[in-house]
Short mmCIF file of C-alpha atoms in Angstrom, two decimals:
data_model
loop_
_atom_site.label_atom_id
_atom_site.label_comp_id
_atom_site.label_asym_id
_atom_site.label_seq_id
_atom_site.Cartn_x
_atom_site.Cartn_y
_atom_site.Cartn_z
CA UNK M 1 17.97 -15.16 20.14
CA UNK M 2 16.53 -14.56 16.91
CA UNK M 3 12.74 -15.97 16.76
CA UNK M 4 11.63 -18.53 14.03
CA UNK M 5 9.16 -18.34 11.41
CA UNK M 6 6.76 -19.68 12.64
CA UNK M 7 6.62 -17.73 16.14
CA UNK M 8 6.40 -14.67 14.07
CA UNK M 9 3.27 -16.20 12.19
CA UNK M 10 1.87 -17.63 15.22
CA UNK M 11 2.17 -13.67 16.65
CA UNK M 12 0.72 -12.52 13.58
CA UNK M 13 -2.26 -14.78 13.80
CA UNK M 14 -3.05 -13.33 17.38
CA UNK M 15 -2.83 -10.34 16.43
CA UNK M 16 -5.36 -10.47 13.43
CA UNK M 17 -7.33 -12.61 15.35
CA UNK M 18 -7.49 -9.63 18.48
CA UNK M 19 -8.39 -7.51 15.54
CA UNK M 20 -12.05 -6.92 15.38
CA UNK M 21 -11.78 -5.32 11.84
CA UNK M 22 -10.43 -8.32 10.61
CA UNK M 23 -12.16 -11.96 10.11
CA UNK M 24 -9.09 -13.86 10.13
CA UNK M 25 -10.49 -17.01 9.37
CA UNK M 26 -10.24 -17.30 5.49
CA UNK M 27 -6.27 -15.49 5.81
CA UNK M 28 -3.28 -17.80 5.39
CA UNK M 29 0.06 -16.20 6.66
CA UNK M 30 3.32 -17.11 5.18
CA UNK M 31 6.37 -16.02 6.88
CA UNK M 32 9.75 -15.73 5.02
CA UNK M 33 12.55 -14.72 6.70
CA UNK M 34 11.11 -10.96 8.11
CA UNK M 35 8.82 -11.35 5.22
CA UNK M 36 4.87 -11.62 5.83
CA UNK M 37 2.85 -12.98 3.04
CA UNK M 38 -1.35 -12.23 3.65
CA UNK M 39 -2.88 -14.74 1.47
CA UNK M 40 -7.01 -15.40 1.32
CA UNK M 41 -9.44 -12.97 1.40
CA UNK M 42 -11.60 -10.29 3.89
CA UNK M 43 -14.90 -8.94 3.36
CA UNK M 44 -13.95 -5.37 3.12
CA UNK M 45 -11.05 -2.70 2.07
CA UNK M 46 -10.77 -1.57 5.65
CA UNK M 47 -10.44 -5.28 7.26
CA UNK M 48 -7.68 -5.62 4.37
CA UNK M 49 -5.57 -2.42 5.05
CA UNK M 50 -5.98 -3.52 9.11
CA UNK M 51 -4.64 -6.99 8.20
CA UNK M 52 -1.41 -4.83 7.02
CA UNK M 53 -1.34 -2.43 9.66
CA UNK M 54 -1.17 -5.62 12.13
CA UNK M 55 1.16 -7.58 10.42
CA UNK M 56 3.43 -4.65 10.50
CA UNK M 57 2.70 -4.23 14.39
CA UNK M 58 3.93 -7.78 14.97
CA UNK M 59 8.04 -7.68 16.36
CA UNK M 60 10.58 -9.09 13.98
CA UNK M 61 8.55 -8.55 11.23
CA UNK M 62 10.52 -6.23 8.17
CA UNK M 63 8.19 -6.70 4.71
CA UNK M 64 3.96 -7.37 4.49
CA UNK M 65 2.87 -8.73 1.52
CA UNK M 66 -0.45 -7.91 0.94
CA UNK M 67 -2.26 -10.26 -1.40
CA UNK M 68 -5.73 -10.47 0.33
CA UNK M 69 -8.52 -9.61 -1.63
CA UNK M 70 -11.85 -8.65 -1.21
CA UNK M 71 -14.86 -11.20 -0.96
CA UNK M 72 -18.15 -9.10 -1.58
CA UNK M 73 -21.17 -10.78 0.55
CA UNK M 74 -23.43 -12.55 -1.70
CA UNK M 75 -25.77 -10.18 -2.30
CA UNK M 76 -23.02 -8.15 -3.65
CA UNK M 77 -21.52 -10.29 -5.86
CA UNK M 78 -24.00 -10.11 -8.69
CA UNK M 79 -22.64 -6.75 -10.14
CA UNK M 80 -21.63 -7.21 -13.08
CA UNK M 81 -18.03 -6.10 -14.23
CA UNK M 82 -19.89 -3.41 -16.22
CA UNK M 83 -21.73 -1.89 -13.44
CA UNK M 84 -18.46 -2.07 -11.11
CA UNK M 85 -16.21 0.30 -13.93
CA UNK M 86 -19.01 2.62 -14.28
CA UNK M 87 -18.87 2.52 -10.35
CA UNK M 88 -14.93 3.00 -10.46
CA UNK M 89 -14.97 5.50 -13.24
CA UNK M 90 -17.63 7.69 -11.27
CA UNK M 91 -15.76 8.35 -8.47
CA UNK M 92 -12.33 9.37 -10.12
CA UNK M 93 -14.31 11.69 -11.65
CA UNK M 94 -16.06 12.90 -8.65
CA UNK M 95 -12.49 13.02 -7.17
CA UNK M 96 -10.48 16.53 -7.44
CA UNK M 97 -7.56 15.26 -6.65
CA UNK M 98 -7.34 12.49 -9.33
CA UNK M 99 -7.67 13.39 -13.82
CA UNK M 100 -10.16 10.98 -14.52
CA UNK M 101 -8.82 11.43 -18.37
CA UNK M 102 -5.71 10.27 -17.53
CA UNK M 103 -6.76 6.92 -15.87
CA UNK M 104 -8.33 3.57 -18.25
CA UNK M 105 -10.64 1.28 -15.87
CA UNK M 106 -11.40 -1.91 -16.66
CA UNK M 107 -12.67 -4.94 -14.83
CA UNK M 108 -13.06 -8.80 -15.51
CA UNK M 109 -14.31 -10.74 -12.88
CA UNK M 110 -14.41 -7.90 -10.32
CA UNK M 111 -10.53 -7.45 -11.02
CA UNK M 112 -10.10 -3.75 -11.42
CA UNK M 113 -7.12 -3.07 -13.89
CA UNK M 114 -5.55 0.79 -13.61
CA UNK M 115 -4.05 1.54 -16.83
CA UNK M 116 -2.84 5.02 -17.72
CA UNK M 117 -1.08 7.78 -15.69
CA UNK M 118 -1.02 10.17 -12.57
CA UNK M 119 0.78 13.40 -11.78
CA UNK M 120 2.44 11.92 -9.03
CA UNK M 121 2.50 9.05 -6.73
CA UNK M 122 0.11 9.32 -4.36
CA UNK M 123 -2.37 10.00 -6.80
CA UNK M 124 -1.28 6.56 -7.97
CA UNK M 125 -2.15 4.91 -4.29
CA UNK M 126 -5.08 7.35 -3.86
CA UNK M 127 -6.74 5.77 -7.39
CA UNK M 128 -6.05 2.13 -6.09
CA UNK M 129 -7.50 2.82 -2.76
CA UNK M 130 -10.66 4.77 -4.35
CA UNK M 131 -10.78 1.53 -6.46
CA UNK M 132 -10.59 -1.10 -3.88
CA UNK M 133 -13.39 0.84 -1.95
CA UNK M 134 -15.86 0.38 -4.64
CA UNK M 135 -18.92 -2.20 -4.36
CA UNK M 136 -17.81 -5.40 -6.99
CA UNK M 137 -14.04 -4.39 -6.94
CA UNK M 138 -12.38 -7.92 -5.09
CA UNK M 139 -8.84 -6.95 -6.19
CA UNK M 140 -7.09 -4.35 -7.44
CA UNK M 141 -4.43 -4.11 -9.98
CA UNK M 142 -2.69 -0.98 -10.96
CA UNK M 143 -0.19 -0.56 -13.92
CA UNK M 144 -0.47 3.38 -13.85
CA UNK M 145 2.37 5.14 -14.55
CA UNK M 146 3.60 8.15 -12.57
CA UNK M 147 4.55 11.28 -15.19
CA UNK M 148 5.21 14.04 -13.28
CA UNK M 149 4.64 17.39 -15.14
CA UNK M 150 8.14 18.59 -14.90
CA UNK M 151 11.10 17.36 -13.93
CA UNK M 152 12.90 16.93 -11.10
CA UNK M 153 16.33 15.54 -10.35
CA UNK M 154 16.97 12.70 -8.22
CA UNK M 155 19.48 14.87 -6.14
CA UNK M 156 16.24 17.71 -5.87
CA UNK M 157 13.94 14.48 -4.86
CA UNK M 158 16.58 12.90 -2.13
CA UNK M 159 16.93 16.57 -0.54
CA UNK M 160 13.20 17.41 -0.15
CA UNK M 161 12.82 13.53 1.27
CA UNK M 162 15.73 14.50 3.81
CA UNK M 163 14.36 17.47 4.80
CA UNK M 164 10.83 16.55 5.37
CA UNK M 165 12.03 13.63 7.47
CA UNK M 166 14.27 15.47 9.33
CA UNK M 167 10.97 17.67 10.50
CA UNK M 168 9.17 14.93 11.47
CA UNK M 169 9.57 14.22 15.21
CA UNK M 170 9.43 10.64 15.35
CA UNK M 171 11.45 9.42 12.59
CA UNK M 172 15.48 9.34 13.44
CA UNK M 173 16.75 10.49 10.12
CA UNK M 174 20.37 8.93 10.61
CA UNK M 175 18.76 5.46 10.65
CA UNK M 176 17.53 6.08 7.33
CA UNK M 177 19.25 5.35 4.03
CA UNK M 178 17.80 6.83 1.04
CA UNK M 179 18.53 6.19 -2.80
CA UNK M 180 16.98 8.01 -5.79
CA UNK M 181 17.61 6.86 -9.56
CA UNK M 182 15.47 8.30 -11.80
CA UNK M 183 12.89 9.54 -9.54
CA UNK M 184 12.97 5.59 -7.87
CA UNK M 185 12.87 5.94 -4.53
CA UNK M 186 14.82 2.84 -2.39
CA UNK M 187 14.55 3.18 1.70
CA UNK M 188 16.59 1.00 3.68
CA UNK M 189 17.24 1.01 7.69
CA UNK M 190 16.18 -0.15 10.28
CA UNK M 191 13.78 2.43 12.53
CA UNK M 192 11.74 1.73 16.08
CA UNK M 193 8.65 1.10 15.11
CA UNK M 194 6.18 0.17 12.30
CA UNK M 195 4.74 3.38 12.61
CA UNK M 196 8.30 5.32 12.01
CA UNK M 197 7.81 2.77 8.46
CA UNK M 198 4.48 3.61 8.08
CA UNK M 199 5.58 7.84 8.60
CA UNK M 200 8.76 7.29 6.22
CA UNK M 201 7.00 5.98 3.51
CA UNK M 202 4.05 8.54 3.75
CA UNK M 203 6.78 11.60 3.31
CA UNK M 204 8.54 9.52 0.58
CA UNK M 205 4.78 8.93 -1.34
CA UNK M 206 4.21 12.65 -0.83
CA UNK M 207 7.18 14.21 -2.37
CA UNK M 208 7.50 15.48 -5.71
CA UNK M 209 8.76 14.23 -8.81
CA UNK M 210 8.70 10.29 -6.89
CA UNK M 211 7.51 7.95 -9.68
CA UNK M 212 8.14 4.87 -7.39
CA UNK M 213 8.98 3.33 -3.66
CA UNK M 214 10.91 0.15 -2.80
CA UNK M 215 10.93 -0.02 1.01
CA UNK M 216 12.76 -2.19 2.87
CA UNK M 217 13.03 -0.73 6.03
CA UNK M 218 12.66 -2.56 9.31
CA UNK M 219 11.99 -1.92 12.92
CA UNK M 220 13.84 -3.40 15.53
#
């Protein structure tokens, strides 16, 4: 029998509220159909990526929603916007792996804004994590656009996604449908767990010429 909303929130709740990373009591969980919503706010970036991790863990559940943001202490909140970009700015640039010239930062409120481009897409996720990490940053929004610097077909992109998943040893490739329109990437299946998701995703993120992931895989 197929369990109701509100079971799977109620399991989600536990399970943040197990969670000593995560201070579950300013979250709000909205279920959907296999969809979790993860409304409110944490203190940190690492209580907000556990929050997802957890809501992923939970059975039944197919899509998170992450929407919590980050609530600085007090004595933290009195950065001002100015000192937070400076802040953001400084550590692209002390960041190899991300051109800091490529990337505009700016921030109103302690909303960090991401405007520009990256070589590929986990640059993209790298510069939103970096961003969310910083002291003042509460939320993180990121309009950068992946240009990768050649091109790639979509058939070159599916194959290399196939092939790395096919060498991972716990992902079951035949469970896996995978979909590439101009360097788009769509997954769909259903896999065992949330970390098969989790290990899917990662390959997809990390292949070249990928400007952008829909996921909607689930695990049974």
């Amino acid at each position: 029998m197929a369990r109701t909303e509100e079971e799977i929130r109620e399991d989600v709740l536990n399970h943040l509220y197990w969670d000593s990373r995560v201070n579950e009591s300013n979250i709000d969980v909205v279920v959907k159909n296999d969809t979790v919503n993860l409304l409110g706010s944490v203190p940190d970036y690492i209580a907000r990526e556990a929050a997802q991790r957890d809501a992923h863990n939970v059975r039944d559940v197919g899509t998170v929603n992450n929407q919590l943001i980050i609530r600085h202490n007090p004595e933290s909140t009195s950065s001002h916007d100015q000192d937070t970009e400076t802040r953001v700015r400084d550590v692209f640039l002390w960041n190899s792996a991300i051109d800091a010239n490529r990337i505009e930062v700016s921030v109103n409120n302690g909303v960090v804004t991401l405007k520009g481009s990256t070589a590929s897409y986990w640059q993209k996720i790298v510069a939103e994590e970096m961003a969310f990490e910083v002291r003042g940053a509460s939320k993180v929004i990121n309009e950068l656009a992946v240009v990768p610097t050649r091109s790639f077909t979509d058939n070159e992109i599916a194959q290399d996604i196939t092939a790395a998943l096919s060498r991972d040893k716990i992902i079951t490739i035949d469970a896996i449908d995978i979909n590439v329109k101009d360097g788009k990437v769509t997954l769909a299946g259903t896999v065992g767990s949330s970390a098969e998701i989790y290990a899917v995703w990662n390959i997809a993120k990390n292949t070249e010429g990928v400007v952008d992931i829909v996921n909607y895989l689930t695990h049974s």
